[in-house]
Coordinates of C-alpha atoms in Angstrom, one line a residue:
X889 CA 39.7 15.3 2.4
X890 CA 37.8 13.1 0.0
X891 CA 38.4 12.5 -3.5
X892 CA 35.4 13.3 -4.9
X893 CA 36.0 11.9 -8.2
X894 CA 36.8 9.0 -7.6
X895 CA 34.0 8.4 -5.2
X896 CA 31.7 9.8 -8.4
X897 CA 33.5 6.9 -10.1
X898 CA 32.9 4.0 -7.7
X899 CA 29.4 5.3 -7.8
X900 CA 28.7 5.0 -11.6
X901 CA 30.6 1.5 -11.7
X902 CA 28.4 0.1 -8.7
X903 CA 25.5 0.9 -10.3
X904 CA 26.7 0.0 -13.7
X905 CA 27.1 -3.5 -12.2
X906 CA 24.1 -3.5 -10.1
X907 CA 21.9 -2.5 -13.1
X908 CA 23.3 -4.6 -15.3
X909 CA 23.0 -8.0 -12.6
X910 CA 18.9 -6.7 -12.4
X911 CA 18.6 -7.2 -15.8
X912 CA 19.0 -10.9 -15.1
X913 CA 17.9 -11.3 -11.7
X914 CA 14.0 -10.2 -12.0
X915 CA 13.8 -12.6 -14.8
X916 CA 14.9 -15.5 -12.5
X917 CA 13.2 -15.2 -9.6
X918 CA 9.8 -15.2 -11.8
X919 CA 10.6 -17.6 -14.3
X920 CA 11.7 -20.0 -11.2
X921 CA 8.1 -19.9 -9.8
X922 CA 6.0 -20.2 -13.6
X923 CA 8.6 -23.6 -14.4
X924 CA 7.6 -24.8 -11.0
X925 CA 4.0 -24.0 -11.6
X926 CA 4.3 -25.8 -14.7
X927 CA 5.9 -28.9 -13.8
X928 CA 2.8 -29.0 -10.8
X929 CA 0.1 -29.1 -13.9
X930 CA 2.2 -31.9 -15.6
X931 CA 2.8 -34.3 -12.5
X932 CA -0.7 -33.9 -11.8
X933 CA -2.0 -34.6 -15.2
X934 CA 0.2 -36.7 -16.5
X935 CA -0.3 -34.9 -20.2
X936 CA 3.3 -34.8 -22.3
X937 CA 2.1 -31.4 -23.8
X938 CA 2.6 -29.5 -20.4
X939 CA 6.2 -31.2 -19.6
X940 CA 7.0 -30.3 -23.0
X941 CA 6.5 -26.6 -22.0
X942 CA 8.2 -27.1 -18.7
X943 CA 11.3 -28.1 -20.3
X944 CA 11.4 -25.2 -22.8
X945 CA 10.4 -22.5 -20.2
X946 CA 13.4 -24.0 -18.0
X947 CA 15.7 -23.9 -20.4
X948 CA 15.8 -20.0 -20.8
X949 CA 15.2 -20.0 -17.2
X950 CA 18.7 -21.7 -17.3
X951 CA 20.6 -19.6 -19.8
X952 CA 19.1 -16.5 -17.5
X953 CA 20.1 -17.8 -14.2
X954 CA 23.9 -18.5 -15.3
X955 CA 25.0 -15.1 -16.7
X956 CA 22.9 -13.9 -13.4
X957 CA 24.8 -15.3 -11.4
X958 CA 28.1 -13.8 -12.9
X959 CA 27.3 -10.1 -12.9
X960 CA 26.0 -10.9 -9.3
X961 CA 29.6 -11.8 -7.9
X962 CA 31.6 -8.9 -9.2
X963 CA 28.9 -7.1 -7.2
X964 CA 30.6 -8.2 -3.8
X965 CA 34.0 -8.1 -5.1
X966 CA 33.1 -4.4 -5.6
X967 CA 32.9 -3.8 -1.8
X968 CA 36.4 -5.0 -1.0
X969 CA 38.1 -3.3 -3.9
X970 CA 36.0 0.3 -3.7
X971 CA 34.0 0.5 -0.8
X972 CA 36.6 -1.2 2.0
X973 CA 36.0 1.6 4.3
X974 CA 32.2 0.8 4.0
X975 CA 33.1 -2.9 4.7
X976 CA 35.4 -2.1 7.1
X977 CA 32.8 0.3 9.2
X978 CA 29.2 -2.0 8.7
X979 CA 30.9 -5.7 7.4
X980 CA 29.6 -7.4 10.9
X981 CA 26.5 -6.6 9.6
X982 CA 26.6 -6.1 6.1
X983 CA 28.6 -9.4 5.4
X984 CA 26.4 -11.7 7.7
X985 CA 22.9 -11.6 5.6
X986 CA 25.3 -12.2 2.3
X987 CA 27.2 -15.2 3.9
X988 CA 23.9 -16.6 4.9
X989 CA 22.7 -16.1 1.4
X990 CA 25.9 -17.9 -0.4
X991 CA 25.5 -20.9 2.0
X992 CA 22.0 -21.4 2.7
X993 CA 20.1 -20.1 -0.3
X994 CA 22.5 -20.4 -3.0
X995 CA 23.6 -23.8 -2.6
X996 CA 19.9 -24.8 -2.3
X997 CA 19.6 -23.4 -5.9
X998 CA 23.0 -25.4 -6.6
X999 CA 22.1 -28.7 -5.1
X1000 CA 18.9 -29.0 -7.0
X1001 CA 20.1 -27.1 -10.1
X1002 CA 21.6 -29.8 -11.7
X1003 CA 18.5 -32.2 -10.4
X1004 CA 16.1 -30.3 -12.3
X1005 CA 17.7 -29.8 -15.1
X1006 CA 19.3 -33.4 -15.9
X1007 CA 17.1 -35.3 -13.6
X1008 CA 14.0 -35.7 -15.9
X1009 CA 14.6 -39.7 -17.0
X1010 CA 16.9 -40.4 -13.6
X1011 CA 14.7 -39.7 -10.6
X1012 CA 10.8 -39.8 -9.8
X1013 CA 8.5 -37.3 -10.9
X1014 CA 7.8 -36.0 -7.3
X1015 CA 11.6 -35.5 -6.5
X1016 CA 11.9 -33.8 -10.0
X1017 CA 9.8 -31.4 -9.2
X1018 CA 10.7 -31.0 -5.8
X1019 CA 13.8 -30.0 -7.4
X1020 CA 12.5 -27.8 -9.3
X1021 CA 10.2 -26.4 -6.1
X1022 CA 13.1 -25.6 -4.5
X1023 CA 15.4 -24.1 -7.0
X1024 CA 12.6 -21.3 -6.8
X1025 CA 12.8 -21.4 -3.3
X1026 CA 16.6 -20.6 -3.6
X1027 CA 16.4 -18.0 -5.7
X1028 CA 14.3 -16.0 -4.0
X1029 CA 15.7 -16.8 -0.2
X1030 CA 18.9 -15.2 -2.4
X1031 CA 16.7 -12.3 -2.9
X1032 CA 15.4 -12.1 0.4
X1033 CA 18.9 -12.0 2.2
X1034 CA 20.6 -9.5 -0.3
X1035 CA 17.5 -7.4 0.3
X1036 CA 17.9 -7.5 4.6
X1037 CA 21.7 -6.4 3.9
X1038 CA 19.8 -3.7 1.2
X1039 CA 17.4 -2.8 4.0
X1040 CA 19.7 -2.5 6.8
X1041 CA 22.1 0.5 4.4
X1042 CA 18.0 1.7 4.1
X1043 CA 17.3 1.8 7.9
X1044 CA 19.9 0.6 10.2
X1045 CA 18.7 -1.0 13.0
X1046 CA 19.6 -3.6 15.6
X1047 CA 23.5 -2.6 15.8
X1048 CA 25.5 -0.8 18.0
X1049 CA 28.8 1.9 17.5
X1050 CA 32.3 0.5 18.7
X1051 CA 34.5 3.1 19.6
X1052 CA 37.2 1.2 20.0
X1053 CA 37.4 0.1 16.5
X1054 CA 35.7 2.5 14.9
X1055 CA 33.0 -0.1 13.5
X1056 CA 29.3 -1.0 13.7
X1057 CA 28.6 -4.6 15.4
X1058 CA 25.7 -6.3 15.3
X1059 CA 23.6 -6.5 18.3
X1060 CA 20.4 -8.1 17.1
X1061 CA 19.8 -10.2 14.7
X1062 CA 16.5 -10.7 14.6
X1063 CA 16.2 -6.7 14.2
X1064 CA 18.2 -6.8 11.1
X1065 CA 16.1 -9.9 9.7
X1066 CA 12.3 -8.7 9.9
X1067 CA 13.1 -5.0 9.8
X1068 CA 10.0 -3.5 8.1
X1069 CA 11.7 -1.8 5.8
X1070 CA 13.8 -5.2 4.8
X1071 CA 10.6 -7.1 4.6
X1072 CA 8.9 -4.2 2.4
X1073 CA 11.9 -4.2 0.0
X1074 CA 11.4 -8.2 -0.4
X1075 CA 8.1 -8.2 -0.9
X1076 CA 7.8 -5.8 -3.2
X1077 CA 11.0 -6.3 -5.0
X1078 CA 9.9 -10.3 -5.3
X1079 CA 6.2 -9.4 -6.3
X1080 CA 7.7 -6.9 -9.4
X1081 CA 10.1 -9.6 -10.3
X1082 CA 7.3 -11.9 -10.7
X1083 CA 5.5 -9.2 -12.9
X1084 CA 8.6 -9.0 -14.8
X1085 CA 8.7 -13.2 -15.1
X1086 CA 4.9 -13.1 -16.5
X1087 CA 5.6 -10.5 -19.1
X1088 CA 8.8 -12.6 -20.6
X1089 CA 6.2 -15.5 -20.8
X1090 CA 3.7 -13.7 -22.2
X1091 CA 6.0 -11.6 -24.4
X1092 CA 7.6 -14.8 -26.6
X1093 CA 3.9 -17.0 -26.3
X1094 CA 2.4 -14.0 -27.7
X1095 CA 5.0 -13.9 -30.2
X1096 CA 4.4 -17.2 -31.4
X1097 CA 0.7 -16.7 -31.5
X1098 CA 1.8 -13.7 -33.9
X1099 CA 3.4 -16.2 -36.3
X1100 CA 0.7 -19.1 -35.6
X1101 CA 3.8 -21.1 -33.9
X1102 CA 3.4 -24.2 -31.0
X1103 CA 0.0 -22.1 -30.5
X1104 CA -1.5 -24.9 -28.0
X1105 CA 1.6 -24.3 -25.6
X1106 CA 1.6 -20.6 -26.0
X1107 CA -2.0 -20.8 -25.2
X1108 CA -1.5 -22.7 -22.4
X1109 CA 1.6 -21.3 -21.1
X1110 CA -0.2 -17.6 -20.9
X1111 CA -3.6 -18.3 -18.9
X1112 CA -1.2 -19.6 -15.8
X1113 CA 1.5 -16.8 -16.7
X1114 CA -1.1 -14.1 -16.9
X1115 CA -2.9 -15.3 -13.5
X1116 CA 0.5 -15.1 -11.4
X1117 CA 0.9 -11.9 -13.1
X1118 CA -2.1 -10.2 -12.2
X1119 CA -2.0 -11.7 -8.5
X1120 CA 1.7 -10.6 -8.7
X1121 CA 0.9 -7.1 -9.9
X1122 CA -2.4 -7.0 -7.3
X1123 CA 0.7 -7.8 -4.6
X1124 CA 3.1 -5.1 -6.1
X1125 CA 0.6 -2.2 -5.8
X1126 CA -0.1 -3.6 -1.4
X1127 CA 3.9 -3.9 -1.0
X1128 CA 4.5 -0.7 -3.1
X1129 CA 2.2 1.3 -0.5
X1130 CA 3.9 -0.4 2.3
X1131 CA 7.3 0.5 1.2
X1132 CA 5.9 3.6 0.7
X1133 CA 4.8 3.9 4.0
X1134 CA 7.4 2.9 5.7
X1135 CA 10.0 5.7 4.2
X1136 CA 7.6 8.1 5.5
X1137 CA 8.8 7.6 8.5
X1138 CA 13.0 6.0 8.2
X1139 CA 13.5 7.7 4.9
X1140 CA 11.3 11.2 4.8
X1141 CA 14.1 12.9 2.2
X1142 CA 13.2 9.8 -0.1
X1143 CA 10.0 10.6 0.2
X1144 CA 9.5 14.1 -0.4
X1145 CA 12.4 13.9 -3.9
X1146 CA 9.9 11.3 -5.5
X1147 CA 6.9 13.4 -4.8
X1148 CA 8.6 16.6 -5.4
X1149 CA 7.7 18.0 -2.6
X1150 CA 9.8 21.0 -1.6
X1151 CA 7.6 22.8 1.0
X1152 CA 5.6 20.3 4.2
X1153 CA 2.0 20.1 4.1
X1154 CA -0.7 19.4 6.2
X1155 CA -3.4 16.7 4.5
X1156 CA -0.7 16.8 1.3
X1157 CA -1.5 15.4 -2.2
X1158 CA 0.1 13.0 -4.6
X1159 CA 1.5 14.4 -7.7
X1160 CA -0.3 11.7 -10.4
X1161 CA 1.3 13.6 -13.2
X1162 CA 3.8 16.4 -13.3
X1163 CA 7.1 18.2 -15.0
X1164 CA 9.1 19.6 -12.8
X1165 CA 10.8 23.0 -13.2
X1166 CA 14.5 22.0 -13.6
X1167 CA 15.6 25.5 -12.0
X1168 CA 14.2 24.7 -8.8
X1169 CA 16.7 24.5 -5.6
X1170 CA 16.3 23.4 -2.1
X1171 CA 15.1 27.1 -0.5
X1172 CA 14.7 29.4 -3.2
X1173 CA 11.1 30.6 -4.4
X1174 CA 10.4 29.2 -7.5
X1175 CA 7.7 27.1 -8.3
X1176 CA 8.4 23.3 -8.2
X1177 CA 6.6 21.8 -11.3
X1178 CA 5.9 23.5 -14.8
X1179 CA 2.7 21.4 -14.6
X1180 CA 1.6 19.1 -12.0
X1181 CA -2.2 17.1 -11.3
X1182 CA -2.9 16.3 -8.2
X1183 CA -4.9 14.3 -5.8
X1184 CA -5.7 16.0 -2.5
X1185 CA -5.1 14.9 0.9
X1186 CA -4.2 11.5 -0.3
X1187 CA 0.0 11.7 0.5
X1188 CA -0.8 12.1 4.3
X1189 CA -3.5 9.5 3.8
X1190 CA -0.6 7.0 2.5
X1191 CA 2.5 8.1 4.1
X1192 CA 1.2 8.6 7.3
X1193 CA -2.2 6.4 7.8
X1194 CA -3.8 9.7 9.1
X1195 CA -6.1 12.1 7.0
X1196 CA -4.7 15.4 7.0
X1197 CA -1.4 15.3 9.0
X1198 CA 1.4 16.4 7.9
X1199 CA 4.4 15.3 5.6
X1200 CA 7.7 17.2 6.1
X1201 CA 9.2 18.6 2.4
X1202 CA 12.8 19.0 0.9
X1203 CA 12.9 22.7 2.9
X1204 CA 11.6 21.2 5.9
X1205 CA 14.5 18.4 6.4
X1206 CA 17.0 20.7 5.1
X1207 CA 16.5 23.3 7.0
X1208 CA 14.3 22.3 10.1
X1209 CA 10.8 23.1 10.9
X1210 CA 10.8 23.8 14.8
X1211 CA 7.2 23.7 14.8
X1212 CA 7.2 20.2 14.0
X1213 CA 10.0 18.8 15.6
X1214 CA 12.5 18.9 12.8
X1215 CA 16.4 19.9 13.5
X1216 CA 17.9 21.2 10.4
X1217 CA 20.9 19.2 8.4
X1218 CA 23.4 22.3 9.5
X1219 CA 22.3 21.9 13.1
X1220 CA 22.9 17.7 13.1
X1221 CA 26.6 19.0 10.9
X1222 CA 27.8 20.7 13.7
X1223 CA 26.9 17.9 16.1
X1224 CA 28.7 15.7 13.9
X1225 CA 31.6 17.3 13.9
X1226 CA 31.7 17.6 17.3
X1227 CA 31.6 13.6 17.4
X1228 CA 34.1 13.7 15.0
X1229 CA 36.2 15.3 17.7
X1230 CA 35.4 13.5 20.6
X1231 CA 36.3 10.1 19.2
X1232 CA 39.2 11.2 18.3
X1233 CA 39.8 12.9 21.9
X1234 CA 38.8 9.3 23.2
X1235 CA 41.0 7.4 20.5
X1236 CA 44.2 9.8 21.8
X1237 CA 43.3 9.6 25.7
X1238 CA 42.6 5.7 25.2
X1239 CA 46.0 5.4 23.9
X1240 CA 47.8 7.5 26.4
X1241 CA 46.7 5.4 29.3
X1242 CA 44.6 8.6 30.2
X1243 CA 41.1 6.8 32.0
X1244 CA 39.4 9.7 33.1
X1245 CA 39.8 11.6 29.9
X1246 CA 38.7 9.0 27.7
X1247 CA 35.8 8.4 29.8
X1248 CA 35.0 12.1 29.3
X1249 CA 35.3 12.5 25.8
X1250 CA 33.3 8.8 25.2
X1251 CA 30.6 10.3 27.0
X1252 CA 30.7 13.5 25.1
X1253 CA 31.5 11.6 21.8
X1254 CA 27.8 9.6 22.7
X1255 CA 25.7 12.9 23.1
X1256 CA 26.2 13.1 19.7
X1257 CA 27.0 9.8 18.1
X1258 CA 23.6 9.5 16.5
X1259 CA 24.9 13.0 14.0
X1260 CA 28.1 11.4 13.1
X1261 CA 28.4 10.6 9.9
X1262 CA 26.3 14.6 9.1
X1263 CA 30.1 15.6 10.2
X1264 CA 31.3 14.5 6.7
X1265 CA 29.1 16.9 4.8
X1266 CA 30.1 19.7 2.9
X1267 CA 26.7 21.9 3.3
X1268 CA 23.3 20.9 4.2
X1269 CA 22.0 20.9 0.6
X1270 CA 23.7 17.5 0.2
X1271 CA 21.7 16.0 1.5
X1272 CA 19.1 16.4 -1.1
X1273 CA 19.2 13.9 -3.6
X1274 CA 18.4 14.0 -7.2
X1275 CA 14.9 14.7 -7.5
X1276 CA 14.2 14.8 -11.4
X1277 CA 15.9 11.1 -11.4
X1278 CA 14.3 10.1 -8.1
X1279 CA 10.5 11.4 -9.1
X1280 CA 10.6 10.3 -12.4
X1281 CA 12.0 7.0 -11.7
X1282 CA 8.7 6.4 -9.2
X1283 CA 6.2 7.9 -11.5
X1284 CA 7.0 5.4 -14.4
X1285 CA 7.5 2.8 -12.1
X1286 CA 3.6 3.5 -10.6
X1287 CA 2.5 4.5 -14.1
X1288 CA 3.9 1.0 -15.8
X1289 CA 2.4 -1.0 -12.6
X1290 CA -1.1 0.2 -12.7
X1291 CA -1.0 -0.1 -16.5
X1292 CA 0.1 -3.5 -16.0
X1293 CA -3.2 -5.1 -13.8
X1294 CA -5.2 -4.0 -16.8
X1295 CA -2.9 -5.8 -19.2
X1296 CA -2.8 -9.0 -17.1
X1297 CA -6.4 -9.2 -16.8
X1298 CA -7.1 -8.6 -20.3
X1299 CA -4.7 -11.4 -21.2
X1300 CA -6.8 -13.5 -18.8
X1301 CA -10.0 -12.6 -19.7
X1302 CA -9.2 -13.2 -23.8
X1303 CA -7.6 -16.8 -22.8
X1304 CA -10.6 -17.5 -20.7
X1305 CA -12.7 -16.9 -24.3
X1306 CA -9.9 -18.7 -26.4
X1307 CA -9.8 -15.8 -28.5
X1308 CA -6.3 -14.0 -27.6
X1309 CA -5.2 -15.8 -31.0
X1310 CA -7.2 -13.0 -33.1
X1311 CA -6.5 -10.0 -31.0
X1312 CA -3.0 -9.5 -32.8
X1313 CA -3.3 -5.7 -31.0
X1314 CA -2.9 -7.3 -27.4
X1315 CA -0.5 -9.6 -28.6
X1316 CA 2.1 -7.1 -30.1
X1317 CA 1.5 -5.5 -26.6
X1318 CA 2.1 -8.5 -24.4
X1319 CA 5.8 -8.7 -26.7
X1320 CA 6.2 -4.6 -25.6
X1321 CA 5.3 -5.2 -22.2
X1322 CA 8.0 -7.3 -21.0
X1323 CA 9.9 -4.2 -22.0
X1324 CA 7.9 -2.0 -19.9
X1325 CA 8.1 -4.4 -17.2
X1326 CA 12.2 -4.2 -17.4
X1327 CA 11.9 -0.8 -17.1
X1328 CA 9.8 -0.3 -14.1
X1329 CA 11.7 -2.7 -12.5
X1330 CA 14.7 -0.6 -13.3
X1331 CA 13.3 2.3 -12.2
X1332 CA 12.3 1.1 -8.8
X1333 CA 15.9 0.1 -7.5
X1334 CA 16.8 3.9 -9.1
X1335 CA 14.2 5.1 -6.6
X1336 CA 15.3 3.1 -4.0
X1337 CA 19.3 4.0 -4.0
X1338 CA 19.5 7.7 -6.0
X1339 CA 16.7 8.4 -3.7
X1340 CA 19.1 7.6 -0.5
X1341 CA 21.9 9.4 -1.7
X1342 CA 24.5 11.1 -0.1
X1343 CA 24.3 8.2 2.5
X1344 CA 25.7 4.5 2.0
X1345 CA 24.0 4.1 5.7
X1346 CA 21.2 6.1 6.0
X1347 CA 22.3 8.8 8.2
X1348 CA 25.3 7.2 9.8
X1349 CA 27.8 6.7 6.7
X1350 CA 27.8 8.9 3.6
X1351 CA 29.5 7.7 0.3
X1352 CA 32.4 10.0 0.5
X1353 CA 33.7 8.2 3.4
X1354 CA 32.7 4.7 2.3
X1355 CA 35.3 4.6 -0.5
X1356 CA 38.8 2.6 -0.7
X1357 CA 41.7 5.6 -0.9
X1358 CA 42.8 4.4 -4.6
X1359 CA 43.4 5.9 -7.5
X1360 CA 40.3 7.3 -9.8
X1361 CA 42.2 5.9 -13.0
X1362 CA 41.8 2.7 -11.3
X1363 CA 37.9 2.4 -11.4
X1364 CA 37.8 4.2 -14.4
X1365 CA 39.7 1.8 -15.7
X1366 CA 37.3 -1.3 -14.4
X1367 CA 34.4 0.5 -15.2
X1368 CA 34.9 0.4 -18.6
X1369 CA 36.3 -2.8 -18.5
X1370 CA 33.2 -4.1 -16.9
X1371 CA 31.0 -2.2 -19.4
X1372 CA 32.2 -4.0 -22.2
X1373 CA 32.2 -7.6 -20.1
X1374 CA 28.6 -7.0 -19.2
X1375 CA 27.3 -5.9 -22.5
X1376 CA 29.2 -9.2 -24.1
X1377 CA 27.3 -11.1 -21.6
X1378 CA 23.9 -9.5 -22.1
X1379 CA 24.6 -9.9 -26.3
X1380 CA 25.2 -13.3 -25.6
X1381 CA 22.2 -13.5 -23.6
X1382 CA 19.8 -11.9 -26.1
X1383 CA 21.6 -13.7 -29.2
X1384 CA 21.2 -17.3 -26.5
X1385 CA 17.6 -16.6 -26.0
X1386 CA 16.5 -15.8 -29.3
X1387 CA 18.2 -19.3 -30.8
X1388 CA 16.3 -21.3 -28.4
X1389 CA 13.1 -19.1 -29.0
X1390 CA 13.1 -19.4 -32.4
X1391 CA 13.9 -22.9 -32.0
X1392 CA 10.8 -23.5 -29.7
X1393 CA 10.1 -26.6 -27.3
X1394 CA 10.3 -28.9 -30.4
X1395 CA 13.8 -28.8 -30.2
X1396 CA 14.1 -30.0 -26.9

């Protein structure tokens, strides 16, 4: 029915592109705030020194946000030319946070793009940095409607089924907007950016400490980066449990893969370390982990809010636990299917002229809209995503962030002294971090999309029938095309960056 290769192929070039674009994108949404915190200290000072490092910081702010912004639109050229079934199907809701985003947020970022850049000698000092207030602003109301359409394929709410069309309309709004799960994914995905912001500033200021370089303005550009980093990281860890939370209950599968959690348990306990056993399968008897340390009780604690209740595993959503509640996959398949059949039964009788029939097979069609898209599957182990990439991905990800408050705070507490200049140690750390922090943030949008697999709409629309009915050649074709683009664009980046780096703010 499907051509699973090529849908493999769409796949791997989405993510290619959407992996790439994040290399860019966490790096402006933090370096937006730290230029407009900068620019704050200078207009209320007054001291040269501090617009000095405004300019320089917003300057590879400026290289960032322009190859950003070009990996971001072959993102949504993607869902015409691969997914058009998907845009088809969702597009009156999908397409409304994203045109919101292009005219409101990103031409906020555009009007007062140029302003902040070229506007230092040509307007006052409080418009300037008003401009630059709300080019931060942008950005991140960029972030926060791409993550609402994000949310929505995470938990879809406030919509309704068209028969007639075969399409999901958009009932509510406001539903879609403050979704929890869409606010989670903002907050959290915002708060790790800034992380990721901090590190970059403390990565090259550190790096110039290292070489005794502009050390006043690396001094000075740390203590404010390292502050918004630890608040920032303080934030992360709240919005990390509240995402967390919330796919407890809208995205239990999710859960259980990055816990590796195979069998439910009453008052169940995080995994803090572990290797999992790569022969494990959905239902057979071996032992999930090769070696695992644990902290009891504390994963119904956090996913649930409750000491000692229960949280369903792999076994349980595959294959239903009637004692709490839980219908199997193969159960909701065959209720799919039988929606499957009674649209179609409508779709025939509607176009015969047939009334009564089609107002049969709607009603049947509706007892079991809710399993539709479980029609598509080819067995109930689909169901289960990759859980080595998906637990892995989350444990560096909380590894790195924990690791990351003590880094901050040290940073702090050594520019507090004025003696971060002799601790060359933290200082080749602070350059490795920003690293670290590009990785976790990697590894959180890993978590967030492997870890929803085999569904482009949670539970309504798996990827198999998202796709556009073209040729696998073709997307193999732009998927290496795009590979090569992308990795001109990030060398250019890199070989940008380091130019005006080793240049420093003097050359400004």
């Amino acid at each position: 029915m499907f051509d699973l290769q090529m849908v493999d192929w769409a796949r791997a070039q989405f993510a290619l592109t959407a992996m790439y674009h994040w290399l860019f994108v966490p790096l402006t949404l933090g370096l937006s705030f730290l230029c407009a915190f900068y620019e704050t200290i200078y207009v209320r000072t007054g001291r040269e020194e501090w617009k000095n490092l405004t300019k320089f910081w917003m300057t590879l702010f400026g290289i960032n946000f322009a190859i950003g912004v070009a990996t971001g639109i072959i993102l949504e050229f993607e869902f015409g030319t691969n997914w058009s079934n998907y845009s088809w199907m969702v597009g009156d809701i999908f397409g409304a946070p994203l045109a919101i985003e292009g005219i409101v947020a990103f031409f906020l970022e555009a009007t007062f793009f140029a302003v902040m850049f070229f506007g230092w000698d040509r307007v006052s000092k409080g418009f300037h940095l008003f401009s630059t207030w709300m080019v931060a602003v942008g950005s991140n109301l960029s972030a926060l409607w791409i993550l609402v359409a994000n949310g929505w394929m995470q938990h879809p709410v406030g919509m309704a089924f068209n028969p007639d069309t075969v399409r999901f309309e958009m009932e509510n709004f406001w539903a879609v907007l403050f979704s929890p799960v869409a606010m989670a994914k903002f907050t959290h995905t915002t708060s790790s950016s800034f992380i990721v912001g901090s590190f970059f500033v403390i990565a090259v200021s550190s790096w110039y400490l290292i070489k005794g370089r502009h050390v006043e303005m690396a001094k000075k550009s740390i203590i404010v980066a390292s502050i918004f980093g630890l608040l920032s990281a303080t934030y992360a860890a709240w919005t990390g449990d509240e995402s967390a939370y919330s796919n407890a209950s809208t995205q239990p599968m999710k859960l259980a893969a990055y816990e590796g959690l195979y069998d439910g348990e009453k008052n169940a306990a995080i995994v803090a370390l572990g290797v999992l056993n790569p022969a494990k399968r959905p239902g057979d008897q071996q032992a999930p982990f090769l070696f695992e340390l644990k902290i009891p009780g504390l994963l119904s604690l956090l996913a649930n809010r409750e000491s000692g209740s229960f949280v369903p595993g792999i076994n349980d959503l595959v294959y239903g636990n009637e004692q709490e509640g839980i219908v199997s996959v193969a159960a909701r398949m065959e209720q799919g299917k039988v929606a499957i059949s009674d649209l179609a039964a409508y779709k025939t009788a509607k176009k015969a002229g047939d009334a009564a029939a089609a107002e049969v097979a709607l009603a049947r069609f509706n007892t079991n809209m809710d399993s539709l898209g479980y029609g598509y599957l080819e067995s109930p182990e689909q169901t289960v995503p990759s859980v080595a990439t998906t637990f892995y991905a989350f444990h560096i990800m909380v590894f790195f962030g924990t690791f990351f408050l003590l880094v901050f705070l040290l940073f702090l507490v050594f520019s507090v002294k004025d003696t971060l200049a002799g601790k060359r140690g933290l200082l080749l750390l602070g350059v490795a971090s920003f690293f670290l922090a590009m990785i976790a943030s990697q590894s959180g949008w890993v978590v967030a999309e492997v870890g929803r697999q085999p569904w482009a709409i949670q539970g309504l629309l798996p990827v198999n029938v998202a796709t556009t009915d073209i040729a696998t050649g073709s997307v193999q074709t732009t998927f290496f095309m795009f590979l090569a683009v992308f990795t001109l664009l990030l060398a250019a980046e890199i070989k940008i960056m380091l130019k005006q780096i080793s240049i420093g703010p003097e050359g400004l």
